[in-house]
Every structure is written in structure tokens, then in C-alpha cells.
Short mmCIF file of C-alpha atoms and ligand atoms in Angstrom, two decimals:
data_model
loop_
_atom_site.label_atom_id
_atom_site.label_comp_id
_atom_site.label_asym_id
_atom_site.label_seq_id
_atom_site.Cartn_x
_atom_site.Cartn_y
_atom_site.Cartn_z
CA UNK A 4 202.64 69.10 120.31
CA UNK A 5 201.10 67.62 117.17
CA UNK A 6 199.02 69.92 115.05
CA UNK A 7 199.07 73.64 115.66
CA UNK A 8 195.50 74.36 116.59
CA UNK A 9 193.35 77.31 117.52
CA UNK A 10 194.87 80.43 116.11
CA UNK A 11 198.48 79.57 116.79
CA UNK A 12 200.65 81.13 114.13
CA UNK A 13 203.37 79.14 112.45
CA UNK A 14 205.97 81.57 113.75
CA UNK A 15 204.83 81.18 117.35
CA UNK A 16 204.73 77.43 116.87
CA UNK A 17 208.27 77.26 115.53
CA UNK A 18 209.51 79.65 118.22
CA UNK A 19 208.07 77.47 120.90
CA UNK A 20 209.47 74.34 119.30
CA UNK A 21 212.94 75.82 119.14
CA UNK A 22 212.89 76.59 122.83
CA UNK A 23 211.09 73.64 124.18
CA UNK A 24 211.80 70.71 122.00
CA UNK A 25 209.07 68.22 122.57
CA UNK A 26 207.79 69.40 125.91
CA UNK A 27 204.72 71.51 126.32
CA UNK A 28 203.46 73.79 129.01
CA UNK A 29 200.31 73.26 130.96
CA UNK A 30 198.09 76.26 130.57
CA UNK A 31 195.95 76.94 133.63
CA UNK A 32 192.29 77.60 133.02
CA UNK A 33 190.14 79.98 135.02
CA UNK A 34 189.01 77.31 137.41
CA UNK A 35 192.35 75.59 137.55
CA UNK A 36 190.55 72.25 137.36
CA UNK A 37 191.19 71.20 133.82
CA UNK A 38 194.56 72.02 132.38
CA UNK A 39 195.08 71.95 128.67
CA UNK A 40 198.58 71.51 127.27
CA UNK A 41 199.55 74.44 125.03
CA UNK A 42 202.85 75.24 123.38
CA UNK A 43 204.88 77.94 125.05
CA UNK A 44 205.58 80.90 122.81
CA UNK A 45 207.62 83.39 124.81
CA UNK A 46 206.48 87.00 124.54
CA UNK A 47 209.39 88.34 126.59
CA UNK A 48 212.93 87.09 126.95
CA UNK A 49 215.33 88.08 129.70
CA UNK A 50 218.72 86.86 130.87
CA UNK A 51 219.54 87.11 134.55
CA UNK A 52 223.20 86.77 135.34
CA UNK A 53 224.16 86.27 138.98
CA UNK A 54 227.46 87.83 139.97
CA UNK A 55 229.19 90.39 142.15
CA UNK A 56 228.34 94.09 142.35
CA UNK A 57 229.32 96.93 144.66
CA UNK A 58 226.97 98.79 146.95
CA UNK A 59 227.71 101.50 149.51
CA UNK A 60 225.72 100.12 152.39
CA UNK A 61 227.59 101.74 155.28
CA UNK A 62 227.29 105.30 153.91
CA UNK A 63 228.78 107.46 151.17
CA UNK A 64 232.17 107.91 152.86
CA UNK A 65 232.60 104.33 153.98
CA UNK A 66 233.92 101.34 152.07
CA UNK A 67 231.56 99.68 149.61
CA UNK A 68 230.37 96.10 150.04
CA UNK A 69 230.83 93.44 147.37
CA UNK A 70 227.31 92.10 147.19
CA UNK A 71 225.69 89.58 144.86
CA UNK A 72 223.12 90.77 142.34
CA UNK A 73 221.44 89.81 139.07
CA UNK A 74 222.99 91.72 136.15
CA UNK A 75 225.02 93.87 138.55
CA UNK A 76 221.86 95.66 139.65
CA UNK A 77 220.91 95.43 143.34
CA UNK A 78 217.32 94.12 143.56
CA UNK A 79 217.05 93.88 139.78
CA UNK A 80 213.43 94.62 138.98
CA UNK A 81 211.34 93.14 136.17
CA UNK A 82 208.01 94.77 135.35
CA UNK A 83 205.88 92.79 132.95
CA UNK A 84 202.23 92.76 131.96
CA UNK A 85 199.94 90.00 133.13
CA UNK A 86 199.70 87.29 130.50
CA UNK A 87 203.40 87.52 129.61
CA UNK A 88 205.03 84.28 128.57
CA UNK A 89 208.44 84.86 130.10
CA UNK A 90 211.56 83.06 128.99
CA UNK A 91 214.14 83.79 131.68
CA UNK A 92 217.63 82.40 131.27
CA UNK A 93 219.60 82.11 134.46
CA UNK A 94 223.35 82.50 133.97
CA UNK A 95 225.60 81.59 136.86
CA UNK A 96 228.46 84.11 136.97
CA UNK A 97 229.38 83.19 140.54
CA UNK A 98 232.03 80.84 141.90
CA UNK A 99 229.51 78.46 143.43
CA UNK A 100 226.52 76.46 142.27
CA UNK A 101 223.08 78.07 142.28
CA UNK A 102 219.59 77.98 140.80
CA UNK A 103 216.91 80.56 140.16
CA UNK A 104 213.50 80.34 141.80
CA UNK A 105 210.53 82.60 141.01
CA UNK A 106 208.79 82.82 144.35
CA UNK A 107 205.01 82.62 144.32
CA UNK A 108 204.64 82.10 140.58
CA UNK A 109 202.33 79.25 139.57
CA UNK A 110 204.30 77.43 136.92
CA UNK A 111 205.18 74.05 135.51
CA UNK A 112 207.20 72.19 138.13
CA UNK A 113 210.26 71.73 135.91
CA UNK A 114 211.00 75.49 136.05
CA UNK A 115 210.73 75.79 139.82
CA UNK A 116 214.48 75.89 140.43
CA UNK A 117 214.78 73.50 143.36
CA UNK A 118 218.04 71.58 142.95
CA UNK A 119 217.78 67.80 143.05
CA UNK A 120 214.00 67.86 143.18
CA UNK A 121 213.23 69.69 139.92
CA UNK A 122 216.60 70.29 138.25
CA UNK A 123 220.33 69.82 138.73
CA UNK A 124 222.37 72.54 140.36
CA UNK A 125 223.62 75.15 137.85
CA UNK A 126 227.40 75.10 138.11
CA UNK A 127 229.57 78.23 137.76
CA UNK A 128 229.43 79.31 134.11
CA UNK A 129 226.31 77.24 133.51
CA UNK A 130 222.77 78.28 132.64
CA UNK A 131 219.15 77.17 132.88
CA UNK A 132 216.13 78.32 130.88
CA UNK A 133 212.86 78.95 132.75
CA UNK A 134 209.56 79.25 130.90
CA UNK A 135 207.01 81.04 133.03
CA UNK A 136 203.39 81.87 132.32
CA UNK A 137 202.76 85.09 134.27
CA UNK A 138 199.01 84.79 134.68
CA UNK A 139 198.66 86.13 138.20
CA UNK A 140 199.17 89.88 138.61
CA UNK A 141 201.01 91.08 141.69
CA UNK A 142 204.20 91.76 143.58
CA UNK A 143 206.59 88.79 143.41
CA UNK A 144 210.32 88.22 143.73
CA UNK A 145 213.04 85.80 142.70
CA UNK A 146 216.07 84.37 144.44
CA UNK A 147 218.47 81.41 144.38
CA UNK A 148 217.42 78.08 145.87
CA UNK A 149 220.84 76.90 146.97
CA UNK A 150 222.98 78.27 149.80
CA UNK A 151 220.29 80.87 150.23
CA UNK A 152 221.65 82.11 153.53
CA UNK A 153 224.90 82.88 151.74
CA UNK A 154 223.63 84.01 148.33
CA UNK A 155 220.38 85.81 149.15
CA UNK A 156 222.06 86.97 152.36
CA UNK A 157 224.64 88.76 150.25
CA UNK A 158 221.91 90.39 148.18
CA UNK A 159 221.02 87.96 145.38
CA UNK A 160 217.34 88.85 145.13
CA UNK A 161 215.27 90.39 142.33
CA UNK A 162 211.78 91.88 142.18
CA UNK A 163 209.10 90.75 139.73
CA UNK A 164 206.07 92.96 139.25
CA UNK A 165 203.28 91.58 137.13
CA UNK A 166 201.08 94.51 136.14
CA UNK A 167 197.37 94.26 135.59
CA UNK A 168 195.89 96.79 133.16
CA UNK A 169 192.58 96.49 135.03
CA UNK A 170 194.05 97.91 138.25
CA UNK A 171 192.64 101.23 139.46
CA UNK A 172 194.79 104.25 138.57
CA UNK A 173 196.97 105.40 141.45
CA UNK A 174 198.58 108.85 141.49
CA UNK A 175 201.96 107.38 142.47
CA UNK A 176 203.57 104.00 143.08
CA UNK A 177 206.64 103.11 145.12
CA UNK A 178 208.35 99.73 145.45
CA UNK A 179 210.00 99.27 148.84
CA UNK A 180 212.32 96.27 149.15
CA UNK A 181 213.47 95.64 152.70
CA UNK A 182 216.64 93.78 153.55
CA UNK A 183 219.19 93.81 156.37
CA UNK A 184 222.88 93.14 155.98
CA UNK A 185 225.47 91.65 158.32
CA UNK A 186 228.44 93.93 157.82
CA UNK A 187 231.82 94.50 159.41
CA UNK A 188 233.32 97.99 159.62
CA UNK A 189 235.34 97.46 156.46
CA UNK A 190 232.17 96.82 154.46
CA UNK A 191 232.78 93.06 154.27
CA UNK A 192 230.29 90.47 155.45
CA UNK A 193 230.15 89.02 158.94
CA UNK A 194 229.32 85.32 159.29
CA UNK A 195 225.81 85.10 157.74
CA UNK A 196 224.63 82.31 159.99
CA UNK A 197 225.59 81.45 163.55
CA UNK A 198 224.39 78.37 165.44
CA UNK A 199 222.80 80.48 168.13
CA UNK A 200 220.68 82.25 165.51
CA UNK A 201 220.06 79.32 163.20
CA UNK A 202 218.72 77.20 166.06
CA UNK A 203 216.51 79.99 167.38
CA UNK A 204 215.13 83.22 166.00
CA UNK A 205 217.72 83.57 163.21
CA UNK A 206 220.94 85.53 162.71
CA UNK A 207 220.06 89.19 162.19
CA UNK A 208 221.76 91.89 160.17
CA UNK A 209 222.22 95.23 161.90
CA UNK A 210 222.41 97.38 158.76
CA UNK A 211 218.82 97.89 157.71
CA UNK A 212 217.97 99.06 154.21
CA UNK A 213 215.16 99.78 151.83
CA UNK A 214 216.09 99.47 148.15
CA UNK A 215 219.71 99.33 149.36
CA UNK A 216 219.53 102.72 151.14
CA UNK A 217 219.15 103.53 154.83
CA UNK A 218 215.81 105.21 154.17
CA UNK A 219 213.95 106.90 151.33
CA UNK A 220 212.46 110.34 150.87
CA UNK A 221 209.64 109.99 148.37
CA UNK A 222 206.89 112.21 147.05
CA UNK A 223 203.23 111.92 146.10
CA UNK A 224 200.53 114.53 145.49
CA UNK A 225 198.58 115.83 148.51
CA UNK A 226 195.25 114.02 148.72
CA UNK A 227 196.56 111.51 146.18
CA UNK A 228 196.33 107.73 146.08
CA UNK A 229 199.64 105.92 146.40
CA UNK A 230 200.33 102.26 145.83
CA UNK A 231 203.13 100.91 147.99
CA UNK A 232 204.54 97.53 147.10
CA UNK A 233 206.44 96.40 150.20
CA UNK A 234 208.67 93.32 150.05
CA UNK A 235 210.40 91.65 152.96
CA UNK A 236 213.32 89.94 151.24
CA UNK A 237 215.39 89.64 154.39
CA UNK A 238 216.73 86.23 155.35
CA UNK A 239 215.59 86.46 158.94
CA UNK A 240 213.64 89.43 160.19
CA UNK A 241 209.90 89.55 160.86
CA UNK A 242 208.55 93.08 160.49
CA UNK A 243 205.42 94.90 161.65
CA UNK A 244 204.59 97.25 158.80
CA UNK A 245 202.61 100.36 159.66
CA UNK A 246 201.87 103.81 158.31
CA UNK A 247 201.67 107.11 160.22
CA UNK A 248 200.09 110.32 159.01
CA UNK A 249 197.81 108.98 156.27
CA UNK A 250 194.92 106.61 155.71
CA UNK A 251 196.13 103.20 154.58
CA UNK A 252 194.56 99.93 153.47
CA UNK A 253 196.05 96.52 152.88
CA UNK A 254 194.93 95.69 149.32
CA UNK A 255 197.05 92.65 148.40
CA UNK A 256 199.08 89.97 150.15
CA UNK A 257 201.84 88.12 148.30
CA UNK A 258 200.58 89.78 145.15
CA UNK A 259 196.97 88.61 145.46
CA UNK A 260 194.17 91.11 146.00
CA UNK A 261 191.98 90.88 149.08
CA UNK A 262 189.02 92.93 150.24
CA UNK A 263 190.78 96.11 151.47
CA UNK A 264 191.45 96.12 155.21
CA UNK A 265 192.28 99.37 156.95
CA UNK A 266 195.73 98.97 158.54
CA UNK A 267 194.33 100.56 161.71
CA UNK A 268 191.81 97.73 161.96
CA UNK A 269 194.51 95.05 162.05
CA UNK A 270 195.95 93.86 165.40
CA UNK A 271 198.21 96.68 166.67
CA UNK A 272 197.55 98.60 163.44
CA UNK A 273 200.29 96.74 161.58
CA UNK A 274 200.69 93.86 159.15
CA UNK A 275 203.18 91.34 160.50
CA UNK A 276 205.32 90.14 157.67
CA UNK A 277 207.99 87.45 157.68
CA UNK A 278 210.78 86.90 155.18
CA UNK A 279 209.47 86.40 151.60
CA UNK A 280 206.11 87.99 152.32
CA UNK A 281 204.91 90.99 150.32
CA UNK A 282 202.03 93.42 150.67
CA UNK A 283 200.45 96.09 148.53
CA UNK A 284 199.19 99.05 150.52
CA UNK A 285 196.89 101.78 149.29
CA UNK A 286 197.92 104.98 151.02
CA UNK A 287 195.83 108.11 150.75
CA UNK A 288 197.99 111.18 151.29
CA UNK A 289 196.60 113.82 153.65
CA UNK A 290 195.05 116.77 151.85
CA UNK A 291 196.90 119.32 153.93
CA UNK A 292 200.18 118.12 152.51
CA UNK A 293 201.72 116.79 155.73
CA UNK A 294 204.23 113.97 155.22
CA UNK A 295 203.55 110.27 155.79
CA UNK A 296 205.92 107.77 157.38
CA UNK A 297 206.13 104.08 156.67
CA UNK A 298 207.95 101.90 159.15
CA UNK A 299 208.64 98.63 160.91
CA UNK A 300 207.18 98.95 164.40
CA UNK A 301 208.18 95.50 165.68
CA UNK A 302 211.13 96.59 167.77
CA UNK A 303 211.00 99.33 170.39
CA UNK A 304 213.43 101.13 168.13
CA UNK A 305 211.09 101.91 165.20
CA UNK A 306 212.64 101.72 161.74
CA UNK A 307 211.05 104.44 159.58
CA UNK A 308 212.18 103.37 156.14
CA UNK A 309 210.22 105.80 153.97
CA UNK A 310 208.97 109.34 154.33
CA UNK A 311 206.51 110.46 151.69
CA UNK A 312 206.20 114.20 151.26
CA UNK A 313 203.42 115.94 149.36
CA UNK A 314 204.34 117.48 146.06
CA UNK A 315 201.47 119.20 144.28
CA UNK A 316 197.84 118.28 144.84
CA UNK A 317 195.31 116.02 143.22
CA UNK A 318 192.41 117.84 141.63
CA UNK A 319 189.67 115.61 142.97
CA UNK A 320 190.48 113.53 146.05
CA UNK A 321 188.63 110.20 146.21
CA UNK A 322 186.83 108.44 149.04
CA UNK A 323 187.25 104.91 150.36
CA UNK A 324 189.87 102.36 149.37
CA UNK A 325 190.76 101.47 145.78
CA UNK A 326 190.32 97.72 145.57
CA UNK A 327 192.27 95.64 143.06
CA UNK A 328 190.39 93.20 140.81
CA UNK A 329 189.60 89.87 142.52
CA UNK A 330 192.27 87.23 142.00
CA UNK A 331 191.47 84.60 139.40
CA UNK A 332 192.90 81.67 141.30
CA UNK A 333 191.72 78.10 141.61
CA UNK A 334 189.27 78.09 144.53
CA UNK A 335 189.54 75.08 146.83
CA UNK A 336 186.30 73.20 147.31
CA UNK A 337 186.09 72.95 151.09
CA UNK A 338 183.29 70.37 151.07
CA UNK A 339 185.45 67.89 149.24
CA UNK A 340 188.86 68.93 150.56
CA UNK A 341 191.10 66.25 151.99
CA UNK A 342 192.84 67.29 155.21
CA UNK A 343 196.46 67.14 156.29
CA UNK A 344 198.18 68.48 159.36
CA UNK A 345 201.89 69.21 159.72
CA UNK A 346 203.79 70.22 162.82
CA UNK A 347 206.79 72.52 162.83
CA UNK A 348 209.32 71.24 165.33
CA UNK A 349 212.71 71.82 166.82
CA UNK A 350 214.92 68.82 166.18
CA UNK A 351 215.90 68.55 169.82
CA UNK A 352 212.29 68.65 171.04
CA UNK A 353 210.96 66.30 168.45
CA UNK A 354 213.68 63.73 167.84
CA UNK A 355 213.51 64.43 164.14
CA UNK A 356 213.99 61.16 162.29
CA UNK A 357 216.74 60.20 159.91
CA UNK A 358 214.61 58.78 157.12
CA UNK A 359 216.05 58.69 153.67
CA UNK A 360 215.23 57.55 150.19
CA UNK A 361 217.02 54.34 149.17
CA UNK A 362 220.52 55.23 147.97
CA UNK A 363 219.86 53.90 144.44
CA UNK A 364 216.96 56.32 144.01
CA UNK A 365 217.89 58.86 141.29
CA UNK A 366 216.89 61.75 143.53
CA UNK A 367 219.23 60.60 146.27
CA UNK A 368 222.09 60.27 143.80
CA UNK A 369 221.50 63.75 142.44
CA UNK A 370 221.49 65.10 145.95
CA UNK A 371 224.91 63.68 146.69
CA UNK A 372 226.23 65.69 143.75
CA UNK A 373 224.81 68.94 144.97
CA UNK A 374 226.04 71.13 147.78
CA UNK A 375 222.70 72.53 148.81
CA UNK A 376 222.71 71.02 152.27
CA UNK A 377 223.37 72.62 155.61
CA UNK A 378 225.74 71.12 158.13
CA UNK A 379 223.42 70.78 161.09
CA UNK A 380 219.82 69.84 161.80
CA UNK A 381 217.95 72.11 164.16
CA UNK A 382 214.44 71.82 162.76
CA UNK A 383 211.93 69.42 161.29
CA UNK A 384 208.39 69.09 159.99
CA UNK A 385 206.45 66.11 161.35
CA UNK A 386 209.62 64.42 162.56
CA UNK A 387 211.19 64.66 159.13
CA UNK A 388 213.90 67.05 158.11
CA UNK A 389 215.34 68.12 154.81
CA UNK A 390 218.80 66.60 154.45
CA UNK A 391 221.49 68.39 156.35
CA UNK A 392 224.92 67.31 157.50
CA UNK A 393 224.86 63.54 157.91
CA UNK A 394 221.37 63.19 156.41
CA UNK A 395 222.23 63.37 152.78
CA UNK A 396 219.11 61.98 151.20
CA UNK A 397 215.87 63.70 150.35
CA UNK A 398 213.24 62.52 152.83
CA UNK A 399 210.06 60.87 151.53
CA UNK A 400 207.31 63.35 150.59
CA UNK A 401 205.32 64.78 153.49
CA UNK A 402 202.18 64.17 151.47
CA UNK A 403 201.04 62.59 148.23
CA UNK A 404 198.26 64.49 146.54
CA UNK A 405 196.23 64.36 143.36
CA UNK A 406 196.26 67.06 140.71
CA UNK A 407 193.10 69.15 140.64
CA UNK A 408 191.88 68.01 144.07
CA UNK A 409 191.36 70.42 146.97
CA UNK A 410 193.42 70.12 150.14
CA UNK A 411 193.22 71.79 153.53
CA UNK A 412 196.56 71.83 155.29
CA UNK A 413 196.89 72.73 158.92
CA UNK A 414 200.31 74.06 159.95
CA UNK A 415 200.95 73.76 163.67
CA UNK A 416 203.86 75.56 165.26
CA UNK A 417 205.13 73.69 168.30
CA UNK A 418 208.33 75.69 168.51
CA UNK A 419 208.98 78.85 170.50
CA UNK A 420 209.65 80.90 167.37
CA UNK A 421 207.53 82.25 164.50
CA UNK A 422 207.95 80.66 161.05
CA UNK A 423 206.88 82.06 157.67
CA UNK A 424 205.87 78.90 155.82
CA UNK A 425 205.94 78.82 152.02
CA UNK A 426 204.57 76.31 149.51
CA UNK A 427 206.01 76.40 146.01
CA UNK A 428 203.95 76.55 142.84
CA UNK A 429 200.59 77.42 144.45
CA UNK A 430 198.59 80.30 145.82
CA UNK A 431 196.77 78.99 148.87
CA UNK A 432 193.83 80.47 150.67
CA UNK A 433 194.54 81.28 154.31
CA UNK A 434 191.35 80.07 155.95
CA UNK A 435 191.87 80.38 159.67
CA UNK A 436 194.29 81.00 162.48
CA UNK A 437 193.84 79.51 165.94
CA UNK A 438 194.83 82.93 167.29
CA UNK A 439 192.21 84.48 165.04
CA UNK A 440 194.45 87.22 163.75
CA UNK A 441 194.33 86.86 159.97
CA UNK A 442 191.79 88.09 157.42
CA UNK A 443 190.90 85.51 154.78
CA UNK A 444 193.27 85.98 151.87
CA UNK A 445 195.34 84.25 149.22
CA UNK A 446 199.09 83.98 149.76
CA UNK A 447 202.11 81.84 149.04
CA UNK A 448 203.71 82.28 152.47
CA UNK A 449 202.01 82.46 155.85
CA UNK A 450 203.48 83.42 159.18
CA UNK A 451 202.70 80.90 161.91
CA UNK A 452 203.23 82.15 165.46
CA UNK A 453 204.45 79.98 168.35
CA UNK A 454 201.58 77.83 169.56
CA UNK A 455 199.44 78.80 166.58
CA UNK A 456 197.76 76.55 164.02
CA UNK A 457 197.01 78.09 160.64
CA UNK A 458 194.91 76.31 158.02
CA UNK A 459 195.45 76.94 154.34
CA UNK A 460 193.70 75.37 151.36
CA UNK A 461 194.54 75.01 147.70
CA UNK A 462 193.85 73.12 144.52
CA UNK A 463 196.80 70.81 143.88
CA UNK A 464 198.96 71.45 140.80
CA UNK A 465 201.14 68.65 139.44
CA UNK A 466 204.76 68.31 140.50
CA UNK A 467 207.17 67.88 143.39
CA UNK A 468 206.79 71.07 145.40
CA UNK A 469 208.78 72.07 148.47
CA UNK A 470 207.10 73.34 151.60
CA UNK A 471 209.45 75.19 153.91
CA UNK A 472 210.12 77.92 156.41
CA UNK A 473 211.42 81.06 154.68
CA UNK A 474 213.71 82.05 157.51
CA UNK A 475 216.57 80.84 155.37
CA UNK A 476 218.63 79.38 158.19
CA UNK A 477 215.64 77.37 159.40
CA UNK A 478 215.05 76.00 155.94
CA UNK A 479 218.71 75.08 155.55
CA UNK A 480 218.86 73.35 158.90
CA UNK A 481 215.92 71.06 158.33
CA UNK A 482 212.58 72.90 158.18
CA UNK A 483 211.73 71.83 154.65
CA UNK A 484 209.67 69.02 153.19
CA UNK A 485 207.83 68.41 149.95
CA UNK A 486 204.54 67.34 148.44
CA UNK A 487 204.35 64.94 145.52
CA UNK A 488 201.33 65.83 143.40
CA UNK A 489 200.48 63.47 140.57
CU1 C2O B 18 211.16 81.94 148.16
CU2 C2O B 18 211.56 77.95 148.35
O1 C2O B 18 211.32 79.92 148.23
CU1 CU B 19 211.40 79.10 160.59
#
């Protein structure tokens, strides 16, 4: 950060210097190919303090549950305009170590919040400053990246909405954050992970909620256009999201716009969504004012989590879907893309190896100091597993890649269970599914069904980025690896 160039005011320059010291952010360009270092001048500053809060999850007359939340607010929600330079300070007000991870945000690797790989664990009472360029509009979320089954399982999740002033005007918008809880009758938590669940489909919560309530009664004008932002922040559950009583289109996945797809045109008329996945749905309310229901249709016992009643009427109802502006993401060059293939495995089936970094490697040392390891290994990726139990070292990277190059990554699921697979720090393009069930779209997490192979492609951004299943118990019992991009 030598001379302040191109229109940078002295105040902004000093502000950035005070925060950052000598380091500088990498500003993405439109193509994502060339990245030009620029000083980071925050335009918004927030503090997010993790700690306990109370929530009546079992009903108004039943005991409250002591959950975890940021700033005492269940599903703390940040709404910021696209282009914001966010300085977010994580404060750990809990009795255990943690970190903060902004899921799906493309950012400099050092702010990614993955303990041992990108930063040390934040101890109780400690803090960490994240500097995030919010260049991609959309529906995102944030959560800890340590003991996630325990911390996110008890509610430590926040919502990040990056607004785009170019979006079409909707008549109403509702954010619907879905999460289940594992509760005993006294409002306390049951064991959040059990071996039977962790080694298979996951350990489910029986108390289902949307925004912390059993269900929501919402309103929108008859004939009006409603934007629903639906987030699956559950640790475990895969949901089939559908709408009854109105016309609905899928307009964004994981925050990123796609060409609108009518929900009725998708397999079974639903969007199947694993933990960490988000969708934006454009719902057109019926003109006659009849109510609309939004639900999870995966189980025989349908969970209708929102009922939207008509209140008033729009003057001039519109036709066709309201598309969001095209995402401005780096587009992988498929002619030049280098190919990788990774297989999701069960440890027992695959004899997952015990490969470790040499013990004098600084990463390995840092890992020994952290507690972010599970006690058992049930899963692996390509015969490797993230350290758990007796494997206390970070495995070697699954892949070494070059910044700015395009990669096509095939994810093969050889297990009997579906896995929502997430890559940090990138938005990838979902190119194909061997079961041919996915429209082409950008995402940060993709659900891979048993026996399926899904191919995604992206332009590599520099850093050490984890690649893992977002069923939190799977991730914590081995289904996590990482890419080193230099
Ligand atoms: Cu929601 Cu490792 O991420
Ligand atoms: Cu999984």
C-alpha cells in the first residue's frame, strides 16, 4: 500500500491503514481474472457477539430453551447494499472456542474463519476482525466453523442479505429461515449428534421451526409479486421446498440469479435443498385473494411452514417471472479447464487413509491446539478424511490449483446418503448431474444424491479453501478436505 492512487481520499486511506496495517485486500474485477490489490476502507462496521439467548421453541406455555445467538438475537440478520466493504468483528462470548464464517461470500482467504487453516481458534473472550467485500448480491448466511454440530445446532446462525438496487421491485418480501431443534420436554437440548445418525443420514431434530416459530402467517397483496428468501440452516435435514396455491419461480440459488424456472417444472415440483443451501423464489399471489402455502414436501408428513394471505390488491398485476440481474461472477473457461474428480465415501467402505502432515508443519501444530475435531471417522473424500479422533493432523490438500485458472470438479457420491457439498470462497457453476436433475446455475453448495456424479466449475481464487459436506455431523466425522490455490 504505497501511494494512494485513483481517487482514494486521505481519510479512507488512513481508515484502511488503521484497520489493516500493511495488508491489502484483493479487489475482484468483473472477469475475476486479474485481481488488483486495493486498500480496504470499510463502509459498514458491525460487531457480532456469540452468546446465550432464550427462545420459546416448545410453545408459549412451555419452558424456554437457552440457545446460542449472535447479539442475543436468534438468526441475527444483516441487510447491506451490494458493494459494501464490511468490517465485522466477531466477539466470542461463549465458554468454548469458535470462529465466524461467512458462507458463500467470495473474500480474501484470511477472513474465511476456518480454524487452523486460515486463522487460530478464537478463545472465550477473544475476537477476530473480518474484512469482507460484499460484491455479490444475494441471500447468504454466517455461522461458526468449530464444533458446528454443537454451536450451530444450538442456534448460532445469522442471515446476511446483500441487496442489489437493480433488482425488480417486488410488492412484498419475506425471509424464511428453517431450522430444527433437538429438544427435551424441559426445553433443554438432547444429544445433538448420535453415532447412528452421524454415520448415516444425520441426527434429526423433531421441533421444526421457521424464523424460530412453528409456522408463520404472512401477508402480501392479491395479484402481487412476492420475493421469498428461503434458507435451510439446519444441521441435518434435506428439504423439498414447494408452493401451493400460487405461481412460483425459482429465481436464485445460493444468492445467485438464474434464468427463472417454474417450480412446477422441476422434478416433483419442488427444489430439493440440503443444509446451507438457499433459494429465492418469486411467488405471484392469486388475484382472487386465496392464500398460498409454502412447505417442505419431503416427508409424507408435509411441513407447511408459511401461509401467505392476501391483504389488499395490486393495481396492475404483471405477467411472467421477474428475473434478477445476471450474476457478475467469474465464468469458467470450459475449453481450458483442468479436471478433477473426487469421491465421497464412507470410511468403512473405503478404508479411509490416515495420512497426515509432518508433525513439525505449522498447520499440524496449530491443529493440536484447537479443539475443532470430532472423535470418530465415519466419512472421507478420496480416501482422505479431515482429522478426527486419532487423526489429529490436517491431511494434504485434495488438489493444488492455480489462481485465475478454470477447473471442472466432478463430485461422485459412492455412499448411500445424499451430501450437500460446499466449497469455500467461490461461486461455482453447476454444469451437470449424472441424474440430469439440475438446471445450470451458480451456487456455493450442491446436493449430490447417492450414486450421482455432479460436475461443477469455477475460476480459482487464491487461498486454502475447505471443501466439505454441510451435513455438520458428516463434516465433523471426516467428510472435509481442502484445495490449495496459489
Ligand atoms: Cu457454511 Cu464450511 O461452511
Ligand atoms: Cu454428508
